[in-house]
CSV table of C-alpha atoms and ligand atoms in Angstrom, one decimal:
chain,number,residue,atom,x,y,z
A,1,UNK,CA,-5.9,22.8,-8.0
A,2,UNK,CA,-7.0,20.5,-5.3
A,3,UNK,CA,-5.7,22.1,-1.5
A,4,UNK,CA,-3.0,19.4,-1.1
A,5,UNK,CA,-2.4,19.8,2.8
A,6,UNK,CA,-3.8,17.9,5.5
A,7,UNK,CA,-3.6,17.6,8.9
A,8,UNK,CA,-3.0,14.3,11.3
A,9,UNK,CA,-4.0,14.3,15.1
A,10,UNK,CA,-3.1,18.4,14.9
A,11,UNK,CA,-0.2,18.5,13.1
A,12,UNK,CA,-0.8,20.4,9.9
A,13,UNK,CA,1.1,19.1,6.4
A,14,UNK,CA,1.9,21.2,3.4
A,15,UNK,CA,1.6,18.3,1.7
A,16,UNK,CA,0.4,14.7,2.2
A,17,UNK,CA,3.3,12.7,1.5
A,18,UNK,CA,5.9,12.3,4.3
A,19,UNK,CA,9.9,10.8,4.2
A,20,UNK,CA,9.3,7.1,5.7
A,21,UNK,CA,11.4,6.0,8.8
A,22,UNK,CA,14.9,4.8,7.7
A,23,UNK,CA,15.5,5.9,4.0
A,24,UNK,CA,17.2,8.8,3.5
A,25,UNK,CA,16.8,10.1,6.6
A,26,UNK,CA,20.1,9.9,8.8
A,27,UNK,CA,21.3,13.1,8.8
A,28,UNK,CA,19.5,16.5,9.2
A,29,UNK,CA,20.6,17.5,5.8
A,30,UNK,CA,19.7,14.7,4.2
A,31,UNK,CA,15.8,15.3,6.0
A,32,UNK,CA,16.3,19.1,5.0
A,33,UNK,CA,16.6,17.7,1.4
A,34,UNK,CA,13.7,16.0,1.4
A,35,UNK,CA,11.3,18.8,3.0
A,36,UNK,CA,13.1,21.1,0.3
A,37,UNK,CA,12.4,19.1,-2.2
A,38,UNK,CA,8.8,18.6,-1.7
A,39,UNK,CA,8.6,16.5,1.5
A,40,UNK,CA,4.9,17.2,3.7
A,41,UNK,CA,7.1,16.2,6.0
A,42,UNK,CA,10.2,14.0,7.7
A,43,UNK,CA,10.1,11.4,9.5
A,44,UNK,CA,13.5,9.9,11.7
A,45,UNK,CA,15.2,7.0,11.4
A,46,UNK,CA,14.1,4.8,14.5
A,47,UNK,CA,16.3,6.0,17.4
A,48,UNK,CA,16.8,3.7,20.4
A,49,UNK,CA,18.2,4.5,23.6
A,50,UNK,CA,22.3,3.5,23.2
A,51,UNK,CA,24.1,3.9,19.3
A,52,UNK,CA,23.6,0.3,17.5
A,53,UNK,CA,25.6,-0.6,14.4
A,54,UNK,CA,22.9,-2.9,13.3
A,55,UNK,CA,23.8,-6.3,11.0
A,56,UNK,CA,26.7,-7.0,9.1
A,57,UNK,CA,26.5,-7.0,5.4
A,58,UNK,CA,24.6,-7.8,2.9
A,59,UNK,CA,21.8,-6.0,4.7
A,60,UNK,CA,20.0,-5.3,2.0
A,61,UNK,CA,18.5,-7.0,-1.5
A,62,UNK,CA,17.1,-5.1,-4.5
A,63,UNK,CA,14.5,-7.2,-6.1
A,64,UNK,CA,14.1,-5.3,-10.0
A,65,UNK,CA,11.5,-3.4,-9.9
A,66,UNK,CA,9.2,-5.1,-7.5
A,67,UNK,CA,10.7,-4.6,-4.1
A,68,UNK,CA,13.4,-4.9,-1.8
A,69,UNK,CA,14.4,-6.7,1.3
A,70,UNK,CA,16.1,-5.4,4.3
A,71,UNK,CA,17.6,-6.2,7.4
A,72,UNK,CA,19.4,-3.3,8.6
A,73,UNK,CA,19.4,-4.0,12.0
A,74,UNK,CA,18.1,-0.5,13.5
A,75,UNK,CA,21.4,1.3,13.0
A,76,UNK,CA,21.3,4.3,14.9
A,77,UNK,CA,23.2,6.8,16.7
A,78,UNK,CA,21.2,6.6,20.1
A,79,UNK,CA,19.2,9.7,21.3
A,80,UNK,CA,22.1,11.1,23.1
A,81,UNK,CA,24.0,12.1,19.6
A,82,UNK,CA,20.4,12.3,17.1
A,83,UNK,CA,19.2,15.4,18.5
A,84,UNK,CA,21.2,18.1,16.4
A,85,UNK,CA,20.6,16.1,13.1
A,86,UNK,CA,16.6,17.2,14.3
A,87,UNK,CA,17.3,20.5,15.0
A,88,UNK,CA,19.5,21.3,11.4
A,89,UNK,CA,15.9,20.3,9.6
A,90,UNK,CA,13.6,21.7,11.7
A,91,UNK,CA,15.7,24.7,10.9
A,92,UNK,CA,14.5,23.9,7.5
A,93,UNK,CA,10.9,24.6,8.1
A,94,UNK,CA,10.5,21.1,8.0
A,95,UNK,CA,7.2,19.4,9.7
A,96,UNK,CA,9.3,16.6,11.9
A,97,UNK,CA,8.4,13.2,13.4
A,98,UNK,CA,10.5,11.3,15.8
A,99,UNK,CA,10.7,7.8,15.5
A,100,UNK,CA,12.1,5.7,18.6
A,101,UNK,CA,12.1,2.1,18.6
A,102,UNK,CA,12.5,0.7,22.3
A,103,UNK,CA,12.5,-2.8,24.4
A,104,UNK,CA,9.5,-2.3,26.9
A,105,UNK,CA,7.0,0.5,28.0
A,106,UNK,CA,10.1,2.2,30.3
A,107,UNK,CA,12.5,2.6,27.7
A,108,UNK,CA,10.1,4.1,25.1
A,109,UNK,CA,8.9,6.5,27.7
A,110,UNK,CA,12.2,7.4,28.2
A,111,UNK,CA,13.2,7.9,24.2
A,112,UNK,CA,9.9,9.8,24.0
A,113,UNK,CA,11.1,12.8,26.6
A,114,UNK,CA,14.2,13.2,24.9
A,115,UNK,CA,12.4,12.9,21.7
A,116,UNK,CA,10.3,15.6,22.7
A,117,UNK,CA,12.6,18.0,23.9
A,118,UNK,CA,14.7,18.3,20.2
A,119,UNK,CA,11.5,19.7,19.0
A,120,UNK,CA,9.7,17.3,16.9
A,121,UNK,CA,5.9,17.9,15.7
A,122,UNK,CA,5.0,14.5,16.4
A,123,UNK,CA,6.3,11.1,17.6
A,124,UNK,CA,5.9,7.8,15.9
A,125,UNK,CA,6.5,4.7,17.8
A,126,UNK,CA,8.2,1.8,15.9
A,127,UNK,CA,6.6,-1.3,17.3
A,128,UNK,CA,7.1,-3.0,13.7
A,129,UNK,CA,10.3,-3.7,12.5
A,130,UNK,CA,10.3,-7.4,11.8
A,131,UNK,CA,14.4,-8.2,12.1
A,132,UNK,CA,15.1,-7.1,15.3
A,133,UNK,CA,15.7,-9.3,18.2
A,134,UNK,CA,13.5,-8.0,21.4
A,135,UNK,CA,12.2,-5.0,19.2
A,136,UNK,CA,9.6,-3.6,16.9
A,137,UNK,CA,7.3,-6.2,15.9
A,138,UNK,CA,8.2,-8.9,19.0
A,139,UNK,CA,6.5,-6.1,21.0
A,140,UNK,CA,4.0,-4.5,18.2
A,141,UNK,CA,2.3,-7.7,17.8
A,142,UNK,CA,0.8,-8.4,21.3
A,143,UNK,CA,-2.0,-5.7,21.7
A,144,UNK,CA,-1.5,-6.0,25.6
A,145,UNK,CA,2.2,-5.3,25.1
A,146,UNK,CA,1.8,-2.6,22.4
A,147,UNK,CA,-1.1,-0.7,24.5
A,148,UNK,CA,1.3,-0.4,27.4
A,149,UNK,CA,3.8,1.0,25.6
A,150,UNK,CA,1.7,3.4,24.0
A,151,UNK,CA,-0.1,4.4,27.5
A,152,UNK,CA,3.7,5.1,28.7
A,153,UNK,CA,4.5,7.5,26.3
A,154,UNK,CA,1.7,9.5,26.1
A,155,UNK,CA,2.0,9.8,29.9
A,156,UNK,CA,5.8,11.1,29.1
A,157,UNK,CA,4.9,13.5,26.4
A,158,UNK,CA,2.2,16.1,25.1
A,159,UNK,CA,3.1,15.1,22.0
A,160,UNK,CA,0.8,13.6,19.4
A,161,UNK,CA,2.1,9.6,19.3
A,162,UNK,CA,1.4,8.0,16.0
A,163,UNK,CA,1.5,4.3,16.6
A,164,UNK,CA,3.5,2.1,13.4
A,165,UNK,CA,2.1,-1.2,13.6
A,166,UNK,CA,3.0,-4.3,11.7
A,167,UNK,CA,1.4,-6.7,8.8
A,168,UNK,CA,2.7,-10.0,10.2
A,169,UNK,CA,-0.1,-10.5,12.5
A,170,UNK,CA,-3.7,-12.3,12.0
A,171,UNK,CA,-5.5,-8.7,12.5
A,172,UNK,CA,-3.2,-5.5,12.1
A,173,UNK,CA,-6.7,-3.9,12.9
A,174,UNK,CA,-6.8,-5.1,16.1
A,175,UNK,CA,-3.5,-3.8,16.9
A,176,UNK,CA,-4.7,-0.1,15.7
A,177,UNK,CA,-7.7,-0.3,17.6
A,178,UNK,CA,-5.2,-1.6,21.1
A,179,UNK,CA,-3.4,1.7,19.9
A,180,UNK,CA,-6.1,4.2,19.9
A,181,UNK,CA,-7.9,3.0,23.4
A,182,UNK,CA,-4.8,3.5,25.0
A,183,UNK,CA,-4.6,7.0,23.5
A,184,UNK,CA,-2.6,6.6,20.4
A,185,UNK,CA,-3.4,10.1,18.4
A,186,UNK,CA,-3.0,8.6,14.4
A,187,UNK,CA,-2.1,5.1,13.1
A,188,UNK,CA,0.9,4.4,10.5
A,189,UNK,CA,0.7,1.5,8.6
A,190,UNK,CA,2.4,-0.6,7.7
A,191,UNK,CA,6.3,-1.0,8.0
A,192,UNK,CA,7.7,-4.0,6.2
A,193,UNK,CA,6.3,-7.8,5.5
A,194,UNK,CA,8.9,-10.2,7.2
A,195,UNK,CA,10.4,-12.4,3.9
A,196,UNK,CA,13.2,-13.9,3.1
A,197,UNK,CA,15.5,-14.6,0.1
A,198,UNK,CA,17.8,-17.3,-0.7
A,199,UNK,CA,21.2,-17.4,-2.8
A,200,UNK,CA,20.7,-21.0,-4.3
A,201,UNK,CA,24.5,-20.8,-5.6
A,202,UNK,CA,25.4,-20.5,-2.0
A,203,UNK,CA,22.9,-22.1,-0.5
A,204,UNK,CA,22.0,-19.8,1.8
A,205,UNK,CA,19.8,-16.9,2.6
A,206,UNK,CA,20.8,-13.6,0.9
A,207,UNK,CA,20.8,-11.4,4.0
A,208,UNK,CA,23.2,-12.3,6.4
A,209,UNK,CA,21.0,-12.0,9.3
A,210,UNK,CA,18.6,-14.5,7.2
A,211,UNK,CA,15.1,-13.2,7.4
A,212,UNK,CA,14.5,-9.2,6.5
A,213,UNK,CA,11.4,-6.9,5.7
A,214,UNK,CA,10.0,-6.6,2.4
A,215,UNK,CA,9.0,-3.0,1.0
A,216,UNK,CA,8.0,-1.0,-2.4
A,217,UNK,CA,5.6,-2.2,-5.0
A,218,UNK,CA,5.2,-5.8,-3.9
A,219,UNK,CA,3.8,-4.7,-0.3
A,220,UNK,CA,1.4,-2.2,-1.8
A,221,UNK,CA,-1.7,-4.2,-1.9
A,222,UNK,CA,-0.6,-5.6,1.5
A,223,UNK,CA,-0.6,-2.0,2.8
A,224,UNK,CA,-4.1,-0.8,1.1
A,225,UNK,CA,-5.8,-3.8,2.7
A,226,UNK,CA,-4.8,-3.3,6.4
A,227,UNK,CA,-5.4,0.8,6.2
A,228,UNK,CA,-9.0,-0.5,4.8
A,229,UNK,CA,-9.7,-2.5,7.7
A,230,UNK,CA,-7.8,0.0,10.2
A,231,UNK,CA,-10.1,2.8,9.1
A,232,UNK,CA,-13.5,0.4,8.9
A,233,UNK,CA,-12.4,0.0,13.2
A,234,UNK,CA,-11.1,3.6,14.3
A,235,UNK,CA,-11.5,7.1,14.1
A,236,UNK,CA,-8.0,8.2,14.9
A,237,UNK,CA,-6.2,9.0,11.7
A,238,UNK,CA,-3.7,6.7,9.3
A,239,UNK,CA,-0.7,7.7,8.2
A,240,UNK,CA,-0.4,4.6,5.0
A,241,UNK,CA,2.9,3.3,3.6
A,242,UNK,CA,4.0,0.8,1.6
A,243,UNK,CA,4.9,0.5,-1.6
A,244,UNK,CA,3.5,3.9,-2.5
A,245,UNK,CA,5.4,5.0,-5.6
A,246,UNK,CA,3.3,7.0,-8.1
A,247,UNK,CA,0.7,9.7,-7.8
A,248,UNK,CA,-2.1,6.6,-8.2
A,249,UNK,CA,-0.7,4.8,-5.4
A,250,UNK,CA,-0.8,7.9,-3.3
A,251,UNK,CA,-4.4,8.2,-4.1
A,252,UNK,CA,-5.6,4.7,-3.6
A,253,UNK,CA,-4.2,4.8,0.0
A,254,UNK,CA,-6.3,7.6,0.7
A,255,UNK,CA,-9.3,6.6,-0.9
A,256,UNK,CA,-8.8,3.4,1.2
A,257,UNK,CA,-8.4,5.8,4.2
A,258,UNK,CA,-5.1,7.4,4.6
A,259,UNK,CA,-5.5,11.1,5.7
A,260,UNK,CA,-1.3,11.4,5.0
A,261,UNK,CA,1.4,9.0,3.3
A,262,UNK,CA,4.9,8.3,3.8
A,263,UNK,CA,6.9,7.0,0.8
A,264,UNK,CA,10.1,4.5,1.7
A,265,UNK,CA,11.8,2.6,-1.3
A,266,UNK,CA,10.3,4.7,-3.9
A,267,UNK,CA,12.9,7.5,-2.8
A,268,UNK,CA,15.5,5.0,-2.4
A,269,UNK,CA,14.5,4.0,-6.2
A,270,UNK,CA,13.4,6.9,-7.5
A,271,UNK,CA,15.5,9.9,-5.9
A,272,UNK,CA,14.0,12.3,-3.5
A,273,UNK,CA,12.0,14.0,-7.4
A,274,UNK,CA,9.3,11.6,-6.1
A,275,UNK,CA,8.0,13.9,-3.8
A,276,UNK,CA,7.3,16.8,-6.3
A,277,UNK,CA,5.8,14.0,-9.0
A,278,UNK,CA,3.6,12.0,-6.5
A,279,UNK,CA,1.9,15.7,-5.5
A,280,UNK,CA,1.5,17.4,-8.6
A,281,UNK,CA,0.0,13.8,-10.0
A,282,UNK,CA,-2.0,13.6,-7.1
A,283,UNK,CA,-3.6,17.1,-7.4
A,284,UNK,CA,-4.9,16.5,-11.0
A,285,UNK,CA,-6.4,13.5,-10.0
A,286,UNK,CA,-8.0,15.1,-7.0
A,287,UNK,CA,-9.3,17.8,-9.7
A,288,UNK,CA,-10.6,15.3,-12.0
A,289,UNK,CA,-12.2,13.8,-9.3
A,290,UNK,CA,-13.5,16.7,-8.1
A,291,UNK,CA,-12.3,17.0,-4.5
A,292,UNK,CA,-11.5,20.2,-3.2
A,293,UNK,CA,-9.4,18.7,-0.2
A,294,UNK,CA,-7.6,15.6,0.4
A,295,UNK,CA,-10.2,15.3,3.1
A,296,UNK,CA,-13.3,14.9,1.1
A,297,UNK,CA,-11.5,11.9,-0.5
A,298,UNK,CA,-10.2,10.1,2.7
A,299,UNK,CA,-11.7,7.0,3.1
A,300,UNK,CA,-14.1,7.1,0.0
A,301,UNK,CA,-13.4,3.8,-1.7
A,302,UNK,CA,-15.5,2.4,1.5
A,303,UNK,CA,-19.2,4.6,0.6
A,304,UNK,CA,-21.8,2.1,0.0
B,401,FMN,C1,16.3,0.3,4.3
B,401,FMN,C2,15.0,0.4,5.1
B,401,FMN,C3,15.2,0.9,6.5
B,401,FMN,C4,14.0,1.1,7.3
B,401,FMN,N1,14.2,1.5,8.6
B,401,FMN,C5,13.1,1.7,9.3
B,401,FMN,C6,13.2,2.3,10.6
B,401,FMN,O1,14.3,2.6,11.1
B,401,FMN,N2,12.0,2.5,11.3
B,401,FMN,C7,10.8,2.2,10.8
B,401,FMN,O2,9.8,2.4,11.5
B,401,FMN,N3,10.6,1.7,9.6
B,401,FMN,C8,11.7,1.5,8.8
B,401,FMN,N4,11.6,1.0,7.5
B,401,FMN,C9,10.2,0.8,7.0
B,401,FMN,C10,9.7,1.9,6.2
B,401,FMN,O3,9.6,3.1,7.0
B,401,FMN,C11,8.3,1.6,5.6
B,401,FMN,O4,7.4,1.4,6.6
B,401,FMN,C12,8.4,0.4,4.7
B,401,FMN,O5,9.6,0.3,3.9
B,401,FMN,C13,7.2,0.3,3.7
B,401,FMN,O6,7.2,1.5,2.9
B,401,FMN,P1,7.9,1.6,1.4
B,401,FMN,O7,7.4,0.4,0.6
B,401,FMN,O8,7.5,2.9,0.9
B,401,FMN,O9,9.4,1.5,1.6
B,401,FMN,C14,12.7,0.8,6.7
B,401,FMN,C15,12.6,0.4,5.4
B,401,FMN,C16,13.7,0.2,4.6
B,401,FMN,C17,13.6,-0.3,3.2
């Protein structure tokens, strides 16, 4: 069978498909769970620099099969109290990346030191979430902005930084390519598509803080289409989510370009069994393909 790990800006994966931020991930043993049962690897919730309890309720909307929107709000314990869910799966074995959301270059330099010192593999910075007022996405989406918050942190840390950038933008490539000349190491992308949903009995939207992020099926093509222009306009590696749910999903992201994956809704939908399925189905396709390595099939769709 196809060799199923890969490696992204040095950190080496058993396997290609990662835990996305936010699902399933707040405590260590929930992280520990997914690495045991079949996780490449963990990634955090986004951690900010004081606990938040995000938005009231209804924060989140299940749309059949298709999707789901969300506006959780970023609730997180702060970095002061996240650090010994960290060290309970690295304890594990698990490959870990830290995710820290912050609200300028100082404060995500800061969350990255105290990132680094629980032990993570890898940081990813969240400069995407679309719900949150004077984070994610209000700073992902200017390239000026986004490039001085990546130069920060990787003045702050010797860890690899994967930059998460957003789809609601003109040119999510242009905000990869901000990311690597200021020394991002490896791109994720993408986190949700900002949407909305309305009750038409109440006449109002469904969410209670109105607009959310959209994720699973519905964003896939969404997802495919900006790690297709991301890898046409850098070399640094992409990290693809969104809407990945099956073993073919898995593989079209990296034909597209993806060097690794990380799979959100699908474990919310699904149960954390997706890992094992979306591997071993990805393997046989690798071998009916007939790559040896994930490698050989990164970016392939693109040959002329
Ligand atoms: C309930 C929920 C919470 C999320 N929380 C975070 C988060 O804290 N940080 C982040 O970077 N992305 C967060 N995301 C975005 C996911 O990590 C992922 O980028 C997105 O959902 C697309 O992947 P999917 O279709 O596989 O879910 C969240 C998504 C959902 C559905």
């Amino acid at each position: 069978m196809a060799d199923l790990s890969t490696t992204v800006a040095g950190v080496v994966l058993p396997r290609p498909a990662l835990l996305a931020s936010g699902i399933w991930g707040e405590s260590g043993a929930s992280l520990a769970a997914a690495f045991r049962a079949g996780a490449g690897g963990v990634v955090t919730k986004s951690i900010g620099v004081k606990p938040r309890e995000g938005y009231p309720n209804p924060t989140i909307e299940q749309f059949g099969e298709w999707g789901m929107l969300n506006a959780m709000g970023l609730p997180n314990p702060g970095i002061e109290e996240y650090p010994k869910e960290i060290g309970q799966a690295l304890a594990a074995g698990a490959r870990v990346v830290g995710s820290i959301f912050g609200g300028d270059a100082d404060e995500f330099a800061a969350l990255a030191r105290k990132m680094e010192a629980t032990g993570v593999h890898a940081l990813e910075l969240n400069l995407s979430c679309p719900h949150a007022k004077g984070y994610g996405s209000e700073i992902g989406q200017d390239p000026q902005v986004l490039a001085e918050v990546v130069k920060a942190v990787k003045k702050a840390t010797t860890l690899p930084v994967w930059a998460k950038v957003t789809p609601n933008t003109q040119d999510t490539a242009l905000l990869a390519e901000a990311a690597e000349k200021a020394g991002a190491d490896a791109i994720t992308a993408i986190n949700t598509v900002r949407a909305l949903a309305i009750d038409p009995v109440l006449r109002r939207p469904v969410l209670a803080h109105g607009f959310g992020g959209l994720s699973g099926p519905a964003i896939r093509p969404i997802g495919l289409a900006c790690v297709w222009k991301i890898y046409e306009r850098v070399r640094i590696p992409i990290v693809g989510v969104g809407g990945i749910t099956t073993a073919q999903d898995a593989y079209e992201y990296i034909l597209a370009g993806a060097r690794a994956l990380e799979l959100g809704t699908a474990v919310a939908t699904k149960g954390i069994n997706v890992f094992r399925e979306v591997h071993e189905g990805l393997g046989r396709l690798l071998d009916e393909a007939h790559f040896a390595t994930i490698e050989e099939a990164v970016g392939q769709a693109h040959r002329k």
